[in-house]
Coordinates of C-alpha atoms and ligand atoms in Angstrom, one line a residue:
X27 CA -79.4 46.9 12.3
X28 CA -81.6 48.7 9.6
X29 CA -80.3 52.2 9.0
X30 CA -82.7 55.1 9.4
X31 CA -83.1 57.0 6.1
X32 CA -85.6 59.6 7.3
X33 CA -83.7 62.6 5.8
X34 CA -83.0 60.8 2.5
X35 CA -86.7 59.9 2.2
X36 CA -87.7 63.6 3.0
X37 CA -85.3 64.9 0.3
X38 CA -86.5 62.3 -2.1
X39 CA -90.2 63.3 -1.6
X40 CA -89.2 66.9 -2.1
X41 CA -87.3 66.0 -5.4
X42 CA -90.4 64.1 -6.6
X43 CA -92.5 67.3 -6.4
X44 CA -90.4 68.9 -9.2
X45 CA -88.4 66.1 -10.8
X46 CA -90.3 63.2 -12.3
X47 CA -89.4 60.2 -10.1
X48 CA -87.0 62.4 -8.1
X49 CA -83.9 61.7 -10.2
X50 CA -82.3 63.2 -13.3
X51 CA -81.1 59.9 -14.7
X52 CA -83.3 56.8 -14.7
X53 CA -80.7 54.4 -13.4
X54 CA -80.3 56.6 -10.3
X55 CA -83.7 55.5 -9.0
X56 CA -83.1 52.8 -6.3
X57 CA -84.6 51.4 -3.2
X58 CA -83.9 52.5 -0.5
X59 CA -84.2 56.1 -1.8
X60 CA -80.8 57.2 -0.7
X61 CA -79.7 60.8 -1.2
X62 CA -76.0 61.5 -0.8
X63 CA -74.8 64.8 0.5
X64 CA -71.0 64.4 0.3
X65 CA -68.4 62.2 -1.2
X66 CA -64.7 61.9 -0.4
X67 CA -62.1 59.3 -1.5
X68 CA -63.7 55.9 -1.2
X69 CA -66.7 57.0 0.9
X70 CA -70.1 58.5 0.4
X71 CA -72.2 60.2 3.1
X72 CA -76.0 60.2 2.9
X73 CA -78.5 62.8 4.1
X74 CA -78.8 61.0 7.4
X75 CA -75.1 61.1 8.1
X76 CA -74.4 57.4 7.4
X77 CA -71.0 56.8 5.8
X78 CA -70.5 54.0 3.2
X79 CA -67.5 52.5 1.5
X80 CA -68.6 53.2 -2.1
X81 CA -68.2 50.8 -5.0
X82 CA -70.7 52.4 -7.2
X83 CA -68.3 55.2 -8.2
X84 CA -71.2 57.2 -9.8
X85 CA -71.3 54.4 -12.5
X86 CA -67.6 54.5 -13.0
X87 CA -65.9 57.9 -13.3
X88 CA -64.3 58.0 -9.8
X89 CA -61.2 56.0 -10.6
X90 CA -59.0 58.2 -8.4
X91 CA -61.6 58.4 -5.7
X92 CA -64.3 61.0 -5.1
X93 CA -63.3 64.7 -4.9
X94 CA -59.7 64.0 -5.7
X95 CA -57.8 67.0 -4.3
X96 CA -55.4 67.3 -7.2
X97 CA -58.1 67.1 -9.9
X98 CA -60.2 69.6 -7.9
X99 CA -57.3 72.0 -7.5
X100 CA -56.6 72.0 -11.3
X101 CA -60.3 72.8 -11.9
X102 CA -60.2 75.5 -9.3
X103 CA -57.0 77.0 -10.7
X104 CA -58.6 77.9 -14.0
X105 CA -61.6 79.4 -12.3
X106 CA -60.6 83.1 -12.5
X107 CA -59.2 82.6 -16.0
X108 CA -62.3 80.7 -17.1
X109 CA -64.0 81.9 -20.2
X110 CA -66.1 80.1 -22.7
X111 CA -65.6 82.2 -25.9
X112 CA -67.3 79.6 -28.0
X113 CA -64.9 80.2 -30.9
X114 CA -61.7 78.4 -31.8
X115 CA -60.0 76.1 -29.4
X116 CA -58.2 76.6 -26.1
X117 CA -54.7 75.4 -25.2
X118 CA -56.3 73.0 -22.7
X119 CA -58.4 71.3 -25.4
X120 CA -55.3 70.8 -27.5
X121 CA -53.5 69.3 -24.6
X122 CA -56.3 66.9 -23.7
X123 CA -56.6 65.8 -27.4
X124 CA -52.8 65.3 -27.5
X125 CA -52.8 63.1 -24.4
X126 CA -55.5 60.9 -25.9
X127 CA -53.6 60.7 -29.2
X128 CA -50.5 59.8 -27.3
X129 CA -52.1 57.0 -25.3
X130 CA -55.0 55.5 -27.3
X131 CA -53.7 53.4 -30.2
X132 CA -56.5 54.2 -32.6
X133 CA -56.6 57.9 -31.8
X134 CA -55.0 59.6 -34.9
X135 CA -57.5 62.4 -34.4
X136 CA -59.7 63.3 -31.4
X137 CA -62.9 65.3 -30.9
X138 CA -64.2 66.3 -27.4
X139 CA -67.8 66.3 -26.3
X140 CA -69.5 66.1 -23.0
X141 CA -71.0 62.6 -22.5
X142 CA -70.5 59.0 -23.5
X143 CA -73.9 59.1 -25.3
X144 CA -72.8 62.0 -27.5
X145 CA -69.5 60.1 -28.3
X146 CA -71.3 56.9 -29.4
X147 CA -73.9 58.9 -31.3
X148 CA -71.2 60.7 -33.3
X149 CA -69.3 57.4 -33.9
X150 CA -72.4 55.8 -35.4
X151 CA -73.3 58.8 -37.5
X152 CA -69.8 59.2 -39.0
X153 CA -69.7 55.4 -39.6
X154 CA -72.8 55.7 -41.7
X155 CA -71.5 58.8 -43.5
X156 CA -68.2 57.2 -44.3
X157 CA -69.5 53.8 -45.5
X158 CA -72.8 55.1 -46.9
X159 CA -74.5 52.2 -45.3
X160 CA -77.3 52.0 -42.8
X161 CA -77.0 49.1 -40.5
X162 CA -75.2 48.9 -37.1
X163 CA -74.3 45.7 -35.3
X164 CA -74.5 45.8 -31.5
X165 CA -74.4 43.1 -28.8
X166 CA -77.0 41.8 -26.4
X167 CA -76.0 43.1 -22.9
X168 CA -73.9 46.1 -24.2
X169 CA -75.1 49.6 -23.4
X170 CA -73.9 52.6 -25.4
X171 CA -76.0 55.5 -24.1
X172 CA -79.3 57.1 -25.1
X173 CA -79.1 57.3 -28.9
X174 CA -82.1 55.8 -30.7
X175 CA -79.9 53.5 -32.9
X176 CA -78.2 52.0 -29.8
X177 CA -80.8 51.9 -27.0
X178 CA -81.9 48.3 -27.3
X179 CA -81.2 44.9 -25.9
X180 CA -79.2 45.7 -22.8
X181 CA -80.3 43.7 -19.7
X182 CA -83.2 42.1 -21.5
X183 CA -85.6 39.6 -19.9
X184 CA -85.3 36.1 -21.1
X185 CA -88.3 36.3 -23.4
X186 CA -86.8 39.4 -25.2
X187 CA -83.4 37.9 -26.0
X188 CA -83.3 37.2 -29.7
X189 CA -85.9 39.8 -30.4
X190 CA -85.8 43.6 -30.7
X191 CA -86.0 44.9 -27.1
X192 CA -86.0 48.8 -27.2
X193 CA -84.9 50.6 -24.1
X194 CA -87.5 53.3 -24.5
X195 CA -90.8 54.3 -26.0
X196 CA -90.6 56.8 -28.8
X197 CA -87.9 55.3 -30.9
X198 CA -89.0 54.9 -34.5
X199 CA -89.3 51.3 -35.6
X200 CA -87.5 52.3 -38.8
X201 CA -84.5 53.2 -36.7
X202 CA -84.5 50.0 -34.6
X203 CA -84.8 47.9 -37.8
X204 CA -81.4 49.2 -38.8
X205 CA -79.7 47.8 -35.7
X206 CA -78.8 44.1 -35.7
X207 CA -78.3 42.6 -32.3
X208 CA -75.8 39.8 -32.0
X209 CA -74.8 37.6 -29.0
X210 CA -71.6 38.8 -27.3
X211 CA -68.8 36.3 -27.6
X212 CA -70.6 34.4 -30.4
X213 CA -68.6 35.0 -33.5
X214 CA -70.7 32.6 -35.6
X215 CA -73.7 34.8 -34.9
X216 CA -71.8 37.9 -36.1
X217 CA -70.6 36.0 -39.2
X218 CA -74.2 35.1 -40.0
X219 CA -75.2 38.8 -39.7
X220 CA -72.4 39.7 -42.2
X221 CA -73.4 36.8 -44.5
X222 CA -77.0 38.2 -44.7
X223 CA -76.3 41.9 -44.5
X224 CA -72.6 42.4 -45.2
X225 CA -73.0 45.1 -47.8
X226 CA -75.4 47.1 -45.6
X227 CA -73.4 47.1 -42.3
X228 CA -71.8 50.4 -41.5
X229 CA -70.2 49.5 -38.2
X230 CA -70.0 47.0 -35.4
X231 CA -70.0 48.7 -31.9
X232 CA -68.9 46.7 -28.9
X233 CA -67.9 47.2 -25.3
X234 CA -64.7 45.2 -25.4
X235 CA -65.6 43.9 -22.0
X236 CA -69.4 43.8 -21.5
X237 CA -69.5 45.8 -18.3
X238 CA -73.0 47.0 -18.4
X239 CA -74.2 43.5 -17.3
X240 CA -71.4 43.1 -14.8
X241 CA -68.4 41.6 -16.6
X242 CA -68.5 39.4 -19.6
X243 CA -64.9 39.1 -20.8
X244 CA -64.2 38.7 -24.5
X245 CA -63.3 35.0 -25.3
X246 CA -60.0 34.5 -27.1
X247 CA -60.6 35.3 -30.7
X248 CA -63.8 37.2 -30.3
X249 CA -62.5 40.7 -30.7
X250 CA -60.0 39.6 -33.2
X251 CA -62.8 38.0 -35.2
X252 CA -64.8 41.3 -35.1
X253 CA -61.7 43.1 -36.4
X254 CA -61.2 40.6 -39.2
X255 CA -64.9 40.5 -40.2
X256 CA -65.3 44.3 -40.3
X257 CA -62.2 44.7 -42.4
X258 CA -63.3 42.0 -44.8
X259 CA -66.7 43.5 -45.3
X260 CA -65.7 47.2 -45.4
X261 CA -67.5 48.0 -42.1
X262 CA -66.0 50.0 -39.2
X263 CA -65.2 48.6 -35.8
X264 CA -66.1 50.9 -32.9
X265 CA -64.8 50.1 -29.4
X266 CA -67.0 51.8 -26.9
X267 CA -64.4 52.3 -24.1
X268 CA -66.5 54.7 -22.0
X269 CA -66.1 52.2 -19.1
X270 CA -62.9 50.5 -20.0
X271 CA -61.0 53.5 -21.2
X272 CA -58.6 55.0 -18.5
X273 CA -60.0 52.6 -15.9
X274 CA -58.3 49.5 -17.3
X275 CA -55.4 51.2 -19.0
X276 CA -54.5 54.8 -20.0
X277 CA -54.7 53.5 -23.6
X278 CA -57.9 51.7 -23.1
X279 CA -58.6 48.0 -23.3
X280 CA -57.4 48.1 -26.9
X281 CA -53.9 48.6 -25.6
X282 CA -54.3 45.5 -23.4
X283 CA -55.7 43.3 -26.1
X284 CA -53.5 44.6 -28.9
X285 CA -56.3 45.3 -31.3
X286 CA -56.9 48.7 -32.9
X287 CA -60.4 49.6 -33.8
X288 CA -61.3 52.3 -36.3
X289 CA -63.1 54.5 -33.8
X290 CA -63.2 54.6 -30.0
X291 CA -65.5 56.4 -27.6
X292 CA -64.3 57.5 -24.2
X293 CA -65.8 59.2 -21.1
X294 CA -66.3 58.4 -17.4
X295 CA -62.9 57.8 -15.8
X296 CA -61.3 60.2 -18.3
X297 CA -61.9 63.2 -15.9
X298 CA -62.6 61.4 -12.6
X299 CA -66.2 62.7 -12.5
X300 CA -66.2 65.9 -14.4
X301 CA -68.2 66.1 -17.6
X302 CA -66.1 65.4 -20.7
X303 CA -66.0 62.6 -23.3
X304 CA -64.3 62.0 -26.6
X305 CA -64.6 60.2 -29.9
X306 CA -61.4 59.4 -31.6
X307 CA -60.1 57.3 -34.4
X308 CA -58.4 57.0 -37.8
X309 CA -57.7 60.4 -39.3
X310 CA -59.4 59.5 -42.6
X311 CA -62.7 58.8 -40.7
X312 CA -62.4 61.7 -38.2
X313 CA -61.8 64.1 -41.1
X314 CA -65.3 63.5 -42.2
X315 CA -66.6 65.6 -39.3
X316 CA -67.5 69.1 -40.3
X317 CA -65.3 70.7 -37.7
X318 CA -62.9 70.5 -40.6
X319 CA -63.9 72.5 -43.7
X320 CA -65.4 70.2 -46.2
X321 CA -66.4 67.6 -43.7
X322 CA -69.9 66.2 -44.3
X323 CA -70.8 64.9 -40.8
X324 CA -72.1 67.5 -38.3
X325 CA -70.3 67.8 -35.0
X326 CA -71.2 70.5 -32.5
X327 CA -72.0 71.2 -28.9
X328 CA -72.1 74.4 -26.8
X329 CA -70.1 72.7 -24.0
X330 CA -67.8 70.5 -26.2
X331 CA -64.2 70.8 -24.9
X332 CA -65.4 72.8 -21.8
X333 CA -62.6 74.0 -19.7
X334 CA -63.8 72.4 -16.5
X335 CA -63.9 69.0 -18.1
X336 CA -60.5 69.6 -19.9
X337 CA -58.7 70.7 -16.7
X338 CA -60.1 67.7 -14.9
X339 CA -59.2 65.3 -17.7
X340 CA -55.6 66.6 -17.9
X341 CA -55.2 66.4 -14.2
X342 CA -56.6 62.8 -14.2
X343 CA -54.5 61.6 -17.1
X344 CA -51.3 63.1 -15.7
X345 CA -52.1 61.4 -12.4
X346 CA -52.5 58.1 -14.2
X347 CA -49.2 58.7 -16.0
X348 CA -47.4 59.6 -12.8
X349 CA -48.7 57.2 -10.2
X350 CA -49.1 53.4 -10.0
X351 CA -52.9 53.8 -10.1
X352 CA -53.6 50.8 -12.3
X353 CA -51.2 48.4 -10.5
X354 CA -52.8 49.4 -7.2
X355 CA -56.5 49.1 -8.2
X356 CA -55.8 45.9 -10.1
X357 CA -54.2 44.4 -6.9
X358 CA -57.1 45.6 -4.7
X359 CA -59.5 44.0 -7.3
X360 CA -57.6 40.7 -7.0
X361 CA -57.8 40.9 -3.2
X362 CA -61.5 41.5 -3.4
X363 CA -62.2 38.7 -5.9
X364 CA -60.1 36.2 -4.1
X365 CA -61.8 37.1 -0.8
X366 CA -65.3 36.8 -2.3
X367 CA -64.5 33.4 -3.8
X368 CA -63.1 32.1 -0.5
X369 CA -66.3 33.2 1.3
X370 CA -68.5 31.4 -1.2
X371 CA -66.4 28.3 -0.8
X372 CA -66.4 28.5 3.0
X373 CA -70.2 29.0 3.2
X374 CA -71.0 26.6 0.3
X375 CA -72.9 29.4 -1.6
X376 CA -73.6 28.8 -5.3
X377 CA -72.1 31.9 -6.8
X378 CA -69.3 33.0 -9.1
X379 CA -67.1 36.0 -8.9
X380 CA -66.5 38.0 -12.1
X381 CA -64.5 41.1 -12.9
X382 CA -61.4 42.6 -14.5
X383 CA -58.9 44.9 -12.9
X384 CA -60.7 47.3 -10.6
X385 CA -64.1 45.9 -11.4
X386 CA -65.8 43.0 -9.6
X387 CA -69.2 41.5 -8.8
X388 CA -70.8 38.3 -7.7
X389 CA -73.3 36.5 -9.9
X390 CA -75.5 34.1 -7.9
X391 CA -75.2 31.2 -10.3
X392 CA -72.8 28.6 -11.3
X393 CA -70.4 29.6 -14.2
X394 CA -69.5 30.0 -16.9
X395 CA -70.5 33.6 -17.8
X396 CA -69.6 33.9 -21.4
X397 CA -72.6 35.3 -23.2
X398 CA -75.6 37.3 -22.0
X399 CA -77.9 34.2 -21.9
X400 CA -75.6 32.7 -19.2
X401 CA -76.5 35.6 -17.0
X402 CA -80.2 34.8 -17.1
X403 CA -79.3 32.0 -14.6
X404 CA -78.3 34.7 -12.1
X405 CA -80.6 34.9 -9.0
X406 CA -81.5 38.5 -9.4
X407 CA -83.6 38.7 -6.3
X408 CA -80.7 37.4 -4.1
X409 CA -78.3 39.8 -6.0
X410 CA -80.4 42.8 -5.0
X411 CA -81.2 41.5 -1.5
X412 CA -77.5 41.1 -0.6
X413 CA -76.7 44.6 -1.8
X414 CA -79.6 46.1 0.1
X415 CA -78.3 44.3 3.3
X416 CA -74.8 45.6 2.6
X417 CA -76.1 49.1 2.7
X418 CA -77.1 48.5 6.3
X419 CA -73.5 47.4 6.9
X420 CA -72.1 50.6 5.5
X421 CA -71.1 49.2 2.1
X422 CA -72.6 50.8 -1.0
X423 CA -72.9 48.6 -4.1
X424 CA -75.8 49.7 -6.4
X425 CA -78.7 47.5 -5.4
X426 CA -79.7 46.7 -9.0
X427 CA -79.4 43.4 -10.8
X428 CA -76.1 42.8 -12.7
X429 CA -74.5 46.1 -11.8
X430 CA -70.7 46.1 -11.6
X431 CA -68.7 47.4 -8.7
X432 CA -65.6 49.7 -9.0
X433 CA -62.5 50.0 -6.8
X434 CA -60.7 53.3 -6.8
X435 CA -57.2 54.5 -6.0
X436 CA -58.6 55.8 -2.7
X437 CA -59.7 52.4 -1.5
X438 CA -57.5 50.7 1.0
X439 CA -56.8 47.1 1.9
X440 CA -58.7 47.7 5.1
X441 CA -61.7 48.9 3.0
X442 CA -61.6 45.7 1.1
X443 CA -61.3 43.5 4.2
X444 CA -64.1 45.4 5.9
X445 CA -66.3 44.9 2.8
X446 CA -65.5 41.1 2.8
X447 CA -66.4 40.9 6.5
X448 CA -69.7 42.6 5.8
X449 CA -70.4 40.4 2.8
X450 CA -69.8 37.2 4.8
X451 CA -72.1 38.5 7.5
X452 CA -74.8 39.3 4.9
X453 CA -74.5 35.9 3.2
X454 CA -74.9 34.2 6.6
X455 CA -78.0 36.3 7.3
X456 CA -79.5 35.3 4.0
X457 CA -78.7 31.6 4.6
X458 CA -80.5 31.8 8.0
X459 CA -83.5 33.4 6.2
X460 CA -83.4 36.7 8.3
X461 CA -85.8 39.2 7.0
Ligands
PLP523 C1 -70.2 51.6 -22.3 C2 -71.0 52.9 -22.2 N1 -71.1 53.7 -23.3 C3 -71.8 54.8 -23.3 C4 -72.4 55.2 -22.1 C5 -73.1 56.5 -22.1 O1 -72.4 57.5 -21.4 P1 -73.1 58.7 -20.7 O2 -74.0 58.2 -19.6 O3 -72.0 59.6 -20.2 O4 -73.9 59.4 -21.8 C6 -72.3 54.5 -21.0 C7 -72.9 54.9 -19.7 O5 -73.0 54.2 -18.8 C8 -71.5 53.2 -21.0 O6 -71.4 52.4 -20.0

């Protein structure tokens, strides 16, 4: 049955009259034009009253589930006491920074901001300030937010891989020239970049698991190699843990892989959906920021360390400390991945299941999925088609090629099993060629 989206479409048309394209963030534009009116736990409700099991999780923050009562209560509790003096620091800011320092191995010092993009922007800027070098190495398939130096070569089409593929008009070519794009999981490629430009490279920035194209896990030795190469050549290593931080471990993926970068960026699951982010790292580097007298690298923001984000972050982190959130979402992730693989086998579908912990997705291709070029074999049309059909079955996975799915602490085994049932039904429909 195709769901009726009349009210969503009406709201969307209204939004388009004032907001270009009807959305305030480009990746939110999807077909069908769903508009959601409420979210609770593992479910979303759209403007037509349809409920969905949600795996989009607003691109990742909702690790505890939407509208978590404890997080919301902590935000509400500070409401009457709320003030934004805009001078000095509050007790809450200190507590959040302490928690990060306590859990994230590289975090000798912490600065709070309000989005992942700000965090990566500052990490790049301070890397350039500290090393007095210009070039940044990033990886094909990794996304680090909207900064000019980083917005290139994410989900590039085949003909753009190996070339500069800016994610926007308006970025100066002189800026793009200073970013070298290497292949994820190809250490030889990074070594070559260092051979040619070693003395010019300020930093290597990497998502330790490339989650912005689903899930490319680092091959054994890859992250270790980046650590070794950056040290040898006097460049900094930045782990962008905006997705992996808090979601995979309280101390980020660096805790799981036992490697300590020089700088780390955090956001998303840090506050279960409230706006806060952080850049943290070695004291010697962080002390370059001019929040400290004598620092030479500008760091500011009217809403940095805002109390709403801080209260939510503290509540979220304390919840992650107290409850077996990671054990639970990892187990549900396993159940989902196993179930998907069994369905593919049963139906003889050429597909591979990828993921880590609470993250999962199906690529419609045979493995392996090691580097971005492997993902060019994915059948993008089928990927999107299946997800659109899942929407009609009450399951919401963003219907956009290569997007990952997230499981939260609010999902149940029954949610996973219902999703698997719906998924099998959809694959059978597709096999029969239903329109
Ligand atoms: C790995 C990574 N870094 C940075 C960002 C940018 O974060 P924000 O959208 O909060 O600016 C994102 C956003 O998706 C991300 O996935």
